[in-house]
Coordinates of C-alpha atoms in Angstrom, one line a residue:
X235 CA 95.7 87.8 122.1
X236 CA 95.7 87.5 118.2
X237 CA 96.2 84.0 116.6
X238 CA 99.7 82.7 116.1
X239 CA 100.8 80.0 113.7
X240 CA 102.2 76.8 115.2
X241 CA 104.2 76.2 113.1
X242 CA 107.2 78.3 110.5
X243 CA 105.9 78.1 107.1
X244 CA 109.4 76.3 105.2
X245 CA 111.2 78.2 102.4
X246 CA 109.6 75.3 99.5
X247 CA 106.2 76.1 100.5
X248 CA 106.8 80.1 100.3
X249 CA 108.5 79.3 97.1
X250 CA 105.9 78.0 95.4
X251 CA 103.6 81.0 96.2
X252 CA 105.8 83.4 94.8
X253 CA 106.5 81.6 91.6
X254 CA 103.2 82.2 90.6
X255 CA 103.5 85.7 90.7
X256 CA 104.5 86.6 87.3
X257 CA 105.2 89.8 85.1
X258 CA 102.4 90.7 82.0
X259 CA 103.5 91.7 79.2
X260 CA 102.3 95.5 77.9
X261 CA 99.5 95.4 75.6
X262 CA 101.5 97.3 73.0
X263 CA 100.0 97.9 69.5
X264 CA 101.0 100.2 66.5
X265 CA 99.6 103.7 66.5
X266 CA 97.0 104.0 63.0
X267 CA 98.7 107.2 62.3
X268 CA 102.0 107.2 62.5
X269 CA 103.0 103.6 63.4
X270 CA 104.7 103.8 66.7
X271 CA 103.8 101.5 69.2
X272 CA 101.7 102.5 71.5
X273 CA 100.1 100.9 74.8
X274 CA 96.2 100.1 74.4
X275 CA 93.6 102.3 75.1
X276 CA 95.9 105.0 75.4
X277 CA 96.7 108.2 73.5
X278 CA 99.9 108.2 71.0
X279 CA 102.5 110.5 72.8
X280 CA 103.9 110.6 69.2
X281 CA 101.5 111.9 67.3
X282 CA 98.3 112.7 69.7
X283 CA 96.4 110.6 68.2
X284 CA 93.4 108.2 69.8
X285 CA 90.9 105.9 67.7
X286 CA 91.7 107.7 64.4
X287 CA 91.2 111.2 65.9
X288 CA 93.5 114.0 67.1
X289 CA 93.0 114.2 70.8
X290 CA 96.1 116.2 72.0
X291 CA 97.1 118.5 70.0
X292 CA 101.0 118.5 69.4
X293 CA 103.7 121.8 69.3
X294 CA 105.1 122.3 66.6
X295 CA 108.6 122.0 66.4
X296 CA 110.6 125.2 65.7
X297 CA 113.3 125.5 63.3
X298 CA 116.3 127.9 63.5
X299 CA 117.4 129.6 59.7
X300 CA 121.3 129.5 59.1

């Protein structure tokens, strides 16, 4: 037989584990090329740019003449 508690755990005591659960805040920064931000350590979906150098190269956008 597997270990059973003796007693119900009340509702403070499982309170106070789950307030120390918390949300981070994104380690956002602003792109070196174009200025968007960007997470850390992370490629620009912007631009394509990572560490000062084009790692994805982008499509370019088409244009339709009138």
């Amino acid at each position: 037989m597997a270990p059973l508690p003796k007693r119900r755990h009340s509702t403070r005591r499982g309170g106070k584990r789950k307030a120390a659960i918390k949300l981070t805040l994104l380690g956002l920064m602003a792109c070196k090329n174009c200025g968007k931000p960007v997470l850390a350590h992370r490629v620009c979906k912007n631009c394509g740019y990572y560490g000062g150098k084009e790692v994805v190269k982008q499509k370019a956008i088409k244009t339709k003449k009138i």
